[in-house]
Tab-separated table of C-alpha atoms and ligand atoms in Angstrom:
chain	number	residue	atom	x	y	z
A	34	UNK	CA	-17.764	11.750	43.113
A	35	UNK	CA	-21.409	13.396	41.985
A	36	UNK	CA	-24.000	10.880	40.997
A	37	UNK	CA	-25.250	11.312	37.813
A	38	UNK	CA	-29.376	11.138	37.617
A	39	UNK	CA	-32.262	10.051	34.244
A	40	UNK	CA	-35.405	10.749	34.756
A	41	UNK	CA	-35.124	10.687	38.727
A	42	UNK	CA	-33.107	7.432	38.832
A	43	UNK	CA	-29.168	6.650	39.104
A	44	UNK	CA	-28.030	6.338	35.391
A	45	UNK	CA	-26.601	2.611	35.438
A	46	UNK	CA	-23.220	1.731	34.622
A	47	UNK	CA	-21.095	1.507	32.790
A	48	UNK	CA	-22.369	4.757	30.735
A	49	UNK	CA	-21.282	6.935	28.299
A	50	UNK	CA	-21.279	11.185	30.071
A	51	UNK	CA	-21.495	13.728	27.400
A	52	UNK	CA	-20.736	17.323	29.038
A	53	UNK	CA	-22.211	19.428	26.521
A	54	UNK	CA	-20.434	22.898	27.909
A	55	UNK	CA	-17.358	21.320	27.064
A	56	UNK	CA	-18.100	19.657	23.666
A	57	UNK	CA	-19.333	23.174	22.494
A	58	UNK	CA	-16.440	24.813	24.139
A	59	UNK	CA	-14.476	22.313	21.550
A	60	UNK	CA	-16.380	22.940	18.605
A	61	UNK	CA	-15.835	26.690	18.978
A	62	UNK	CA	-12.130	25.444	19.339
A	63	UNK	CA	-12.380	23.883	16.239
A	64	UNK	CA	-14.163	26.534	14.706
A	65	UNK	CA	-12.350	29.176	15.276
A	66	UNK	CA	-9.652	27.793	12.129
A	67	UNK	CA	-12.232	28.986	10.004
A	68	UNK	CA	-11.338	32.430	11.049
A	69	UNK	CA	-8.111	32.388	11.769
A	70	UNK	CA	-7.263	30.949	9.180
A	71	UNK	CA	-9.909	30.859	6.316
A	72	UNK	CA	-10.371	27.316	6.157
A	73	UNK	CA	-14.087	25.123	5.655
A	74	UNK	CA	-14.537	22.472	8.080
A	75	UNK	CA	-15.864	19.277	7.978
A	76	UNK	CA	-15.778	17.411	11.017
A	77	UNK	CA	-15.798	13.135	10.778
A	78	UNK	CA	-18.690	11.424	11.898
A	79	UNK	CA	-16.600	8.680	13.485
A	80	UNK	CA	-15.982	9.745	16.515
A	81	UNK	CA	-19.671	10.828	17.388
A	82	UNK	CA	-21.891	9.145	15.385
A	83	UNK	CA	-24.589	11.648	16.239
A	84	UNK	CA	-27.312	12.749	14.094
A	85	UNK	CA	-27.831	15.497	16.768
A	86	UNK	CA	-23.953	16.499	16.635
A	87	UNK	CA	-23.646	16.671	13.495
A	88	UNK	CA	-26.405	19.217	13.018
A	89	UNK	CA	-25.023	21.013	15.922
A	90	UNK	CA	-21.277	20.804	14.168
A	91	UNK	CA	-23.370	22.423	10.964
A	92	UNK	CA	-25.171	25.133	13.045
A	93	UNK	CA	-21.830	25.913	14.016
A	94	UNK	CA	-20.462	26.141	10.681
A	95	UNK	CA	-18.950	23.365	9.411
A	96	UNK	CA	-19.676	22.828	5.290
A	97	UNK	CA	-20.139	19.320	5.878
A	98	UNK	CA	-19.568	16.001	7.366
A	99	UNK	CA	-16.822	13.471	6.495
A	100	UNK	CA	-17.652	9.749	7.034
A	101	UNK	CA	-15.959	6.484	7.160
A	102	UNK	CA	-18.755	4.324	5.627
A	103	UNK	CA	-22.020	3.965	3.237
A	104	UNK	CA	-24.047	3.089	6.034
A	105	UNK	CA	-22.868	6.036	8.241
A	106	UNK	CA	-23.525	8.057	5.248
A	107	UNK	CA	-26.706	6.779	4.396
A	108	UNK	CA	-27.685	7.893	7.711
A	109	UNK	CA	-26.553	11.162	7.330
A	110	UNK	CA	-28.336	11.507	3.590
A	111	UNK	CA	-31.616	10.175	4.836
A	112	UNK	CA	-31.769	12.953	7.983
A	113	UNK	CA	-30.995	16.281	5.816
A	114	UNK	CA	-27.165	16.350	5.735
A	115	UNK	CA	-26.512	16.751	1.849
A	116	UNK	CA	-22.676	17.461	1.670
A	117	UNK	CA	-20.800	14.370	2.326
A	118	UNK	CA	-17.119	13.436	2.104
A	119	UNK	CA	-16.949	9.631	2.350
A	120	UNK	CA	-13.176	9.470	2.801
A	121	UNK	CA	-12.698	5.841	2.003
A	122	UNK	CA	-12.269	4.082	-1.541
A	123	UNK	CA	-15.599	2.118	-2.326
A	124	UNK	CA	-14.883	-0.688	-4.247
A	125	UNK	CA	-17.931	-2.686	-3.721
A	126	UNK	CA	-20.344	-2.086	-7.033
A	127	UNK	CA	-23.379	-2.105	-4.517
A	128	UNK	CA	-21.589	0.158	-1.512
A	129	UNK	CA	-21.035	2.741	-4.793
A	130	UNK	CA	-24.672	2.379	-6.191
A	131	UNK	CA	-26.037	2.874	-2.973
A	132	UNK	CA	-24.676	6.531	-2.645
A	133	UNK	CA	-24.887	6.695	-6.541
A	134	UNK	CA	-28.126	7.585	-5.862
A	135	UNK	CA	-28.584	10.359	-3.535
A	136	UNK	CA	-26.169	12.489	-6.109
A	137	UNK	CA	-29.222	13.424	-7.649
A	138	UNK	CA	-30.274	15.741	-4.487
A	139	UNK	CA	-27.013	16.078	-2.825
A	140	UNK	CA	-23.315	16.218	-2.499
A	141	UNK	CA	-21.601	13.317	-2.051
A	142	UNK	CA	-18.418	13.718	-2.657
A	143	UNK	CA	-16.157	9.548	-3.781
A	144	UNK	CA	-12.784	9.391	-3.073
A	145	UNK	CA	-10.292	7.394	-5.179
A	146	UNK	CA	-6.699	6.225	-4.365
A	147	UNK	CA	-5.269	4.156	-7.843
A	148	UNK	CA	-6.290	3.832	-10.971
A	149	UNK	CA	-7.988	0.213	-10.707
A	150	UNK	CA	-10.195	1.614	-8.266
A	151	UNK	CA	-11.137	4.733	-9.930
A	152	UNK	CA	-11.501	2.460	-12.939
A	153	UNK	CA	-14.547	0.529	-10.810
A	154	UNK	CA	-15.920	3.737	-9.520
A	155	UNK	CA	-16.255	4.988	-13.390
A	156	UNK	CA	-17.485	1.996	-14.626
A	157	UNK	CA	-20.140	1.915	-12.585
A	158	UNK	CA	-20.978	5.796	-13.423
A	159	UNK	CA	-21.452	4.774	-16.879
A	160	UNK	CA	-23.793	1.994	-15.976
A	161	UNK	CA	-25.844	5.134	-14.487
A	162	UNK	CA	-24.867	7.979	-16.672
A	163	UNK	CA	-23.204	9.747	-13.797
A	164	UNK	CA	-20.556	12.085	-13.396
A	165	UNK	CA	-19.985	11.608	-9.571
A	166	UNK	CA	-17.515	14.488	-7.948
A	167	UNK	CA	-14.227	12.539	-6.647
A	168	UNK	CA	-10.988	13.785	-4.566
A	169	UNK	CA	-7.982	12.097	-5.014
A	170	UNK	CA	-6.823	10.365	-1.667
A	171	UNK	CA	-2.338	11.234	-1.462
A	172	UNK	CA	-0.566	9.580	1.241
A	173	UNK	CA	0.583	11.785	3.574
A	174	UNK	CA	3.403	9.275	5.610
A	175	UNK	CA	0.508	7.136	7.274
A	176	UNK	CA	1.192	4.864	4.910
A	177	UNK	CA	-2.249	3.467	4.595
A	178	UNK	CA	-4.222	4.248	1.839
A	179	UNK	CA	-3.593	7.595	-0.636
A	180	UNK	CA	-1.117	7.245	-3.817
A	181	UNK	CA	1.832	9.186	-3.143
A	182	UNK	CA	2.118	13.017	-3.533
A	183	UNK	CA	3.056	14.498	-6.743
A	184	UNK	CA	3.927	12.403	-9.865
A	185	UNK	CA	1.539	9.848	-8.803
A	186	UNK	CA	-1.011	12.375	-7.794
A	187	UNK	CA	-0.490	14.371	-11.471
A	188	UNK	CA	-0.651	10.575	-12.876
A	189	UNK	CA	-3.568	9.324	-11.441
A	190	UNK	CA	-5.267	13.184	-11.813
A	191	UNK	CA	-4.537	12.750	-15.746
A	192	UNK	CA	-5.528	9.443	-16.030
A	193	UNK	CA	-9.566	10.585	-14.207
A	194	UNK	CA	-9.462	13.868	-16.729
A	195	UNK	CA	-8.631	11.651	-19.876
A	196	UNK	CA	-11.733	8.677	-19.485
A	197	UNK	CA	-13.192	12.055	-18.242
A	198	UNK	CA	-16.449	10.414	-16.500
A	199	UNK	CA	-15.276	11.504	-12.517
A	200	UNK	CA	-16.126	14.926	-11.561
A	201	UNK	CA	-12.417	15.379	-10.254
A	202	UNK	CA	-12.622	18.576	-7.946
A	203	UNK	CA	-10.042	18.335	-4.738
A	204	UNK	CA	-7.314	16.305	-2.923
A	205	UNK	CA	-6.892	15.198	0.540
A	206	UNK	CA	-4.966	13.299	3.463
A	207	UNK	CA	-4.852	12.655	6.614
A	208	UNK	CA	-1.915	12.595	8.738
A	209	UNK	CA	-2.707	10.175	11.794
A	210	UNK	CA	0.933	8.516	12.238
A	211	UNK	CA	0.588	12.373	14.011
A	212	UNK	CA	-0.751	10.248	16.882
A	213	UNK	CA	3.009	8.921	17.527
A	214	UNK	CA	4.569	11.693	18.018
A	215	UNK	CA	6.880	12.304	20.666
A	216	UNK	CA	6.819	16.035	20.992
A	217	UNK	CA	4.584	19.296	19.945
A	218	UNK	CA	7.193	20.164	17.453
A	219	UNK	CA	7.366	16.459	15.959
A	220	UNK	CA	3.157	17.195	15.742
A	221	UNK	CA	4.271	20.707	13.955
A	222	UNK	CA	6.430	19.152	11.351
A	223	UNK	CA	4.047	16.567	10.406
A	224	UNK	CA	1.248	18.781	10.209
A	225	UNK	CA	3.527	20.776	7.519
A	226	UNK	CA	4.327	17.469	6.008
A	227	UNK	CA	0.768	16.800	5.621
A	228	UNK	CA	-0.733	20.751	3.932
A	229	UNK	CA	2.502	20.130	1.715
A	230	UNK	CA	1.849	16.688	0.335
A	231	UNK	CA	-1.439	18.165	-0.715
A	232	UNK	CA	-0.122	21.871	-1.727
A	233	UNK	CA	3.184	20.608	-3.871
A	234	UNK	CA	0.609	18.093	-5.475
A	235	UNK	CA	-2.200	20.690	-6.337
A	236	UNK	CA	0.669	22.883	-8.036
A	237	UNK	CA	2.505	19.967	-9.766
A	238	UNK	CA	-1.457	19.270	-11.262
A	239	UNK	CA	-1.843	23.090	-12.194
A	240	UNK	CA	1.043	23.482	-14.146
A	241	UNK	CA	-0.228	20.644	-16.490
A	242	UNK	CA	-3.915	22.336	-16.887
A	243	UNK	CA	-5.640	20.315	-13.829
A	244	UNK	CA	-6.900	22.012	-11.099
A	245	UNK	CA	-8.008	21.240	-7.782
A	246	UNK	CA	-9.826	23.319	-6.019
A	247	UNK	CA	-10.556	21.606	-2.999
A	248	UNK	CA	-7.442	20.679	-0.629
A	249	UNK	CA	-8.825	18.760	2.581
A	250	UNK	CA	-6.389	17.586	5.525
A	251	UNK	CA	-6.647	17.341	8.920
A	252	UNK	CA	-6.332	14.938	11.952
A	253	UNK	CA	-7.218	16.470	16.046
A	254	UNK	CA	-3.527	16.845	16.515
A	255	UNK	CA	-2.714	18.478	13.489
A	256	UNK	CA	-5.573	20.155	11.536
A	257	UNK	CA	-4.565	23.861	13.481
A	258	UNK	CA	-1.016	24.166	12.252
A	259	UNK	CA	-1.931	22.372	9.331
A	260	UNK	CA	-4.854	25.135	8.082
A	261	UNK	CA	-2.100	27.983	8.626
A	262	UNK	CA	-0.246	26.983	5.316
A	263	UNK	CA	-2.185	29.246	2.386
A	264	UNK	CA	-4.185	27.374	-0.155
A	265	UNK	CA	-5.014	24.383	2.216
A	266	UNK	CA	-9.258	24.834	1.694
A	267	UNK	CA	-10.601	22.256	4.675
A	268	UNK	CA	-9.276	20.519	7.542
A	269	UNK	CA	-11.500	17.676	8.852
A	270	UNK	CA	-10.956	17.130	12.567
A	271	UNK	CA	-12.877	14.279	14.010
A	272	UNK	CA	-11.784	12.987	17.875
A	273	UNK	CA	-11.441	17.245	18.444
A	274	UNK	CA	-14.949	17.477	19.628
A	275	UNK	CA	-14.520	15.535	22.656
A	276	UNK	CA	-10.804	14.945	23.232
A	277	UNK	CA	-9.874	12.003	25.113
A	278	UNK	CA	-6.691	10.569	27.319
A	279	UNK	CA	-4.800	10.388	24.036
A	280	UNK	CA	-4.636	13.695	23.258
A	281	UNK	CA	-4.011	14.866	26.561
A	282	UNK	CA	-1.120	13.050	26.615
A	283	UNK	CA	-0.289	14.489	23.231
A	284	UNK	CA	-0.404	18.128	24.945
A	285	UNK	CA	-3.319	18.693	22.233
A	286	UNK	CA	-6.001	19.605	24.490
A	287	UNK	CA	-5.948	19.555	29.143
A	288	UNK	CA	-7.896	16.725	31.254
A	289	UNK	CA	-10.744	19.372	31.813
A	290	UNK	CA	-11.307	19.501	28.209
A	291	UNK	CA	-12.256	16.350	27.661
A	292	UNK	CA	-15.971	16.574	26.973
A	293	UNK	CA	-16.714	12.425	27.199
A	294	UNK	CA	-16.168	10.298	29.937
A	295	UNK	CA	-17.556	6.790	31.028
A	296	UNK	CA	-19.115	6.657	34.158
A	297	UNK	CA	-18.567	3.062	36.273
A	298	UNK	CA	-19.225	2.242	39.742
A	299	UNK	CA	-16.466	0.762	42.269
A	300	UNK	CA	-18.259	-3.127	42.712
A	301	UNK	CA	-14.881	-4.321	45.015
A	302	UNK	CA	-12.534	-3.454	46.993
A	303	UNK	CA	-9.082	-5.281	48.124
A	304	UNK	CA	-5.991	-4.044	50.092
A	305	UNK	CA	-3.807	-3.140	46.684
A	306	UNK	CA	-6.515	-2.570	44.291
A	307	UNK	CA	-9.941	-1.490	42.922
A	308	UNK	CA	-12.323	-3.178	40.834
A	309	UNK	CA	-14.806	-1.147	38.490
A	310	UNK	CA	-17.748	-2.199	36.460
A	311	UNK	CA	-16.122	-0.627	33.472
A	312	UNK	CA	-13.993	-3.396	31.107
A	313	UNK	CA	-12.891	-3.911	27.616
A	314	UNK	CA	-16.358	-4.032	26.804
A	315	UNK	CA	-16.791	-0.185	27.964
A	316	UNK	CA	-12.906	1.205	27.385
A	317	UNK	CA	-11.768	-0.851	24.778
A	318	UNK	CA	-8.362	-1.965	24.602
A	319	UNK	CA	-7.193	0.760	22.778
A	320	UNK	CA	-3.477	2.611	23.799
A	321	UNK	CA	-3.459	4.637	20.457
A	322	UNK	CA	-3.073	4.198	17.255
A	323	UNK	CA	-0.093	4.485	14.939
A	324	UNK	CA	2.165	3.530	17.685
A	325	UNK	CA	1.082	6.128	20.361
A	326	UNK	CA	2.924	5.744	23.585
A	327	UNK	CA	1.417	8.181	25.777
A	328	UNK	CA	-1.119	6.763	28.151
A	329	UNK	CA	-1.148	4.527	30.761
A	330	UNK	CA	-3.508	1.785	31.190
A	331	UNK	CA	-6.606	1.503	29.789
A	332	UNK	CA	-8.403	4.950	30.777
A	333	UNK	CA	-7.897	7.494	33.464
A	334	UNK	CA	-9.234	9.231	36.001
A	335	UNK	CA	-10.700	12.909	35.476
A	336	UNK	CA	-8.495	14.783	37.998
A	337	UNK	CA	-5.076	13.898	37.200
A	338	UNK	CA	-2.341	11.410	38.879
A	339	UNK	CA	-5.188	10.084	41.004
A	340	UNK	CA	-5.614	7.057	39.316
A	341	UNK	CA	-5.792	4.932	35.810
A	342	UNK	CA	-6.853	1.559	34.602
A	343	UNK	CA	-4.161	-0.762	34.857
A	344	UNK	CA	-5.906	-3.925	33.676
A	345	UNK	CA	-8.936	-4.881	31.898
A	346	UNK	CA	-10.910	-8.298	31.249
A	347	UNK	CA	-14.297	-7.470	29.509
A	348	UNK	CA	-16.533	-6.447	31.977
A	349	UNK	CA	-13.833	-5.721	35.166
A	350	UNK	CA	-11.303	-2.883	34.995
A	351	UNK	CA	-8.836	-3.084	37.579
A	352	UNK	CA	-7.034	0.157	39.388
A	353	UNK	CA	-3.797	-1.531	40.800
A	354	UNK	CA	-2.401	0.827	43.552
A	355	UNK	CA	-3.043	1.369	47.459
A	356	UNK	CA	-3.226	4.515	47.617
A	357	UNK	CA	-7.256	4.572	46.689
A	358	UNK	CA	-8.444	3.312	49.807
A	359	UNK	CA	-10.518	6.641	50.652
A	360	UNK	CA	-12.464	5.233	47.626
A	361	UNK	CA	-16.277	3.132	48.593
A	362	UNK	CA	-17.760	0.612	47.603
A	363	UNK	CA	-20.408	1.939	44.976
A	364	UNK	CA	-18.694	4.643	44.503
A	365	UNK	CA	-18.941	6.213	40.642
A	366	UNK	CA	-15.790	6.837	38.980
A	367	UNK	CA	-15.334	9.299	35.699
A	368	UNK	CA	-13.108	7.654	33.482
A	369	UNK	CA	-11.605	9.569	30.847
A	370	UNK	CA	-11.470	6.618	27.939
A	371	UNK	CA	-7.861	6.593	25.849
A	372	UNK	CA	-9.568	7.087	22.352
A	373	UNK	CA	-13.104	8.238	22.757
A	374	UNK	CA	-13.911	7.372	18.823
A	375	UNK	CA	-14.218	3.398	19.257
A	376	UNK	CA	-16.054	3.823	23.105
A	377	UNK	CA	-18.500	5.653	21.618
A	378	UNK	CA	-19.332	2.794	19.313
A	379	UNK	CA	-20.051	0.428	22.068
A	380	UNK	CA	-23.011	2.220	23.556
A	381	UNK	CA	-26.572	3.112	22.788
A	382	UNK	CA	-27.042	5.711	24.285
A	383	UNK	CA	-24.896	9.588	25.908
A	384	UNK	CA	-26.313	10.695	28.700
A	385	UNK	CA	-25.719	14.810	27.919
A	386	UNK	CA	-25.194	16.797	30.645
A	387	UNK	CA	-27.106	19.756	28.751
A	388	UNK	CA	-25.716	23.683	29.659
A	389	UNK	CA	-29.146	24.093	31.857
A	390	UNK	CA	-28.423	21.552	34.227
A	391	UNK	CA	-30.684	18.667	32.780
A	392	UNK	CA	-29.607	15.073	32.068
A	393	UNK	CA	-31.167	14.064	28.520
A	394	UNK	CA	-30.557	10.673	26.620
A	395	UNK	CA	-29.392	10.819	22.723
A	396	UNK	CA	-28.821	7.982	20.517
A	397	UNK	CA	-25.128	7.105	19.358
A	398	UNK	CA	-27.304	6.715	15.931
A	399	UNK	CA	-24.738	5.203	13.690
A	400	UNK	CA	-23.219	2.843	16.379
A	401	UNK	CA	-22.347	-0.599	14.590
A	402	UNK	CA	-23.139	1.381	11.008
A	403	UNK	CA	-19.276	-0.041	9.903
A	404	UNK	CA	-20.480	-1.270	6.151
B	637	PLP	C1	-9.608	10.222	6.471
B	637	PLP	C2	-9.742	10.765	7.850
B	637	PLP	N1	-9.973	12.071	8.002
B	637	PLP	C3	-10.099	12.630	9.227
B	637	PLP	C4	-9.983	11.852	10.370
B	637	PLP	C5	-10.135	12.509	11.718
B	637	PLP	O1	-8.996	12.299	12.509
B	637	PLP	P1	-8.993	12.707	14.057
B	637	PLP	O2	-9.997	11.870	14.738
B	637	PLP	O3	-7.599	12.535	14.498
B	637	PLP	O4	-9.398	14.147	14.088
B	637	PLP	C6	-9.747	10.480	10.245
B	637	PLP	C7	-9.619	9.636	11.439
B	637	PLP	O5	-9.267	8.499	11.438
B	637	PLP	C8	-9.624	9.916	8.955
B	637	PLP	O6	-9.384	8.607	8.780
């Protein structure tokens, strides 16, 4: 296995490898929907929490970013990204003054899923004099947040249009129960379940005088099939520009896709198994969520069937098998994490593996930023 060099010295492990080839090689992946397909992207800061990738995700096209939290999009406002999507009802007066504020100079689109809660968001417009633009979260079969498509969609859509302070422009859902799937067509079908949920809605809302125009969905495994169905706007793929064990096993993207890995080092070695510098701590515990049942372990090795993590404690991971043995002591392993999106939150730093060769360091910038 190569050793990976910073400034003229090993990179010490466990460490987060970012092989920029591939992650571009994604993002033109991604991308390419727009084309296809006539779709806007905007990709979700979650999984990346780069500054630097989500300018690059911009150069590359996208419209915007999508984000999970005020801080995260804080940090996006206050480094030049002005179209936000924070796809997550506020309901925290202060969270929703915070971005209240940068509406003035830039886009930041609030997302509402009942009536109560749009009821906080508008009252604290008022206390402003704002008009602040809001989509209307529908449930796609997640079963998480989102009212449910159609009446309650038209209902709550009337309801924003009638106290008529919210800006109400668009819809959107995201499908991640997609992440249980058992089969590509199973992925198919929900992805179909997910653009209609939104479409049905949208004309349901027409026919009584409402419209909206913007009609966002999208989750890695099913934001392709789901921007193929006419009159879905945006898809929002986040995990897609790195990939990770999860969706290899999903058939979504192949092992040599997979743009992050973390890099450990082999500290012992018994008869029947390996022990690597790389824990919970560095891999999480994380098998997928929404019931995913397609990895093994707790991360895997880069070329496949040679090994994965059976067992973790926080700093050990543990590769039960004999059949390692050519393996040394010291030796750096690749481990392609299950879900790279919560990993990526546990380090400072990637170390990017840029296209001319070089090793530079760039900060996971909004690492911890979960407020
Ligand atoms: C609302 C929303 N949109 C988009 C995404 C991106 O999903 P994925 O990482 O599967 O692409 C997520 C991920 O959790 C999400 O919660």
């Amino acid at each position: 296995m190569s050793h990976f060099f910073y400034q003229d010295k090993p990179i010490e492990t466990p460490a987060l490898i970012l092989n920029e080839q591939k992650m571009k090689q994604n993002l033109k992946r991604v991308m390419g929907v727009q084309e296809k397909n006539n779709v806007k992207v905007r990709p979700h800061f979650k999984t990346h929490k780069s500054i630097s990738i989500a300018k690059l995700q911009l150069t590359m096209g996208a419209c915007g970013i999508t984000v999970a939290t005020v801080t995260e999009g804080e940090l996006l406002l206050e480094n030049g990204i002005d179209d936000i999507l924070v796809a997550f009802p506020l309901t925290d007066s202060n969270k929703i003054k915070r971005l209240f504020k940068w509406t003035k100079i830039a886009r930041v689109i609030f997302t509402v899923d009942s009536m109560e809660q749009s009821e906080l968001m508008m009252n604290e417009a008022k206390k402003w004099g704002l008009n602040p633009e809001v989509w209307i979260k529908v449930n796609s079969g997640l079963n998480r947040c989102g009212v449910e498509p159609n009446n309650e969609v038209l209902e709550l859509a009337k309801f924003i249009k009638k106290e008529n302070v919210l800006n109400l422009t668009g819809i959107y859902t995201h499908a991640g129960h997609s992440y249980a799937a058992k089969t590509k067509e199973e992925i198919r079908q929900i992805a179909k379940e997910e653009a209609l949920s939104v479409l049905n809605s949208v004309d349901l809302c027409e026919k009584e005088g409402i419209s909206l125009p913007n009609r966002s969905v999208g989750s890695t495994p099913t934001f392709e099939a789901a921007a193929t169905y006419s009159g879905i706007t945006e898809v929002r793929p986040g995990n897609a520009v790195f990939f990770d064990a999860i969706q290899v096993g999903l058939g979504v993207a192949k092992a040599d896709e997979v743009a992050l890995t973390v890099l450990s080092t082999v500290v012992s070695r018994k008869s029947n198994r390996l022990i690597i510098d790389a824990g919970s701590k560095a891999l999480t515990t994380e098998k997928g969520a929404h019931g995913n049942e397609v990895v093994k372990g707790y991360g895997r090795s880069l070329v496949d069937g040679e090994f994965f993590i059976t067992r973790v404690s926080e700093e050990h991971g543990i590769i039960d098998s004999t059949e390692i043995n050519n393996i040394q002591l010291n030796e750096k392993l690749q481990i392609i994490p299950n879900h790279a999106c919560p990993v990526v939150n546990l380090y400072d730093f990637y170390y990017v593996q840029r296209e001319n060769g070089q090793i530079e360091r760039w900060l996971v910038d909004g690492r911890g930023k979960s407020q």
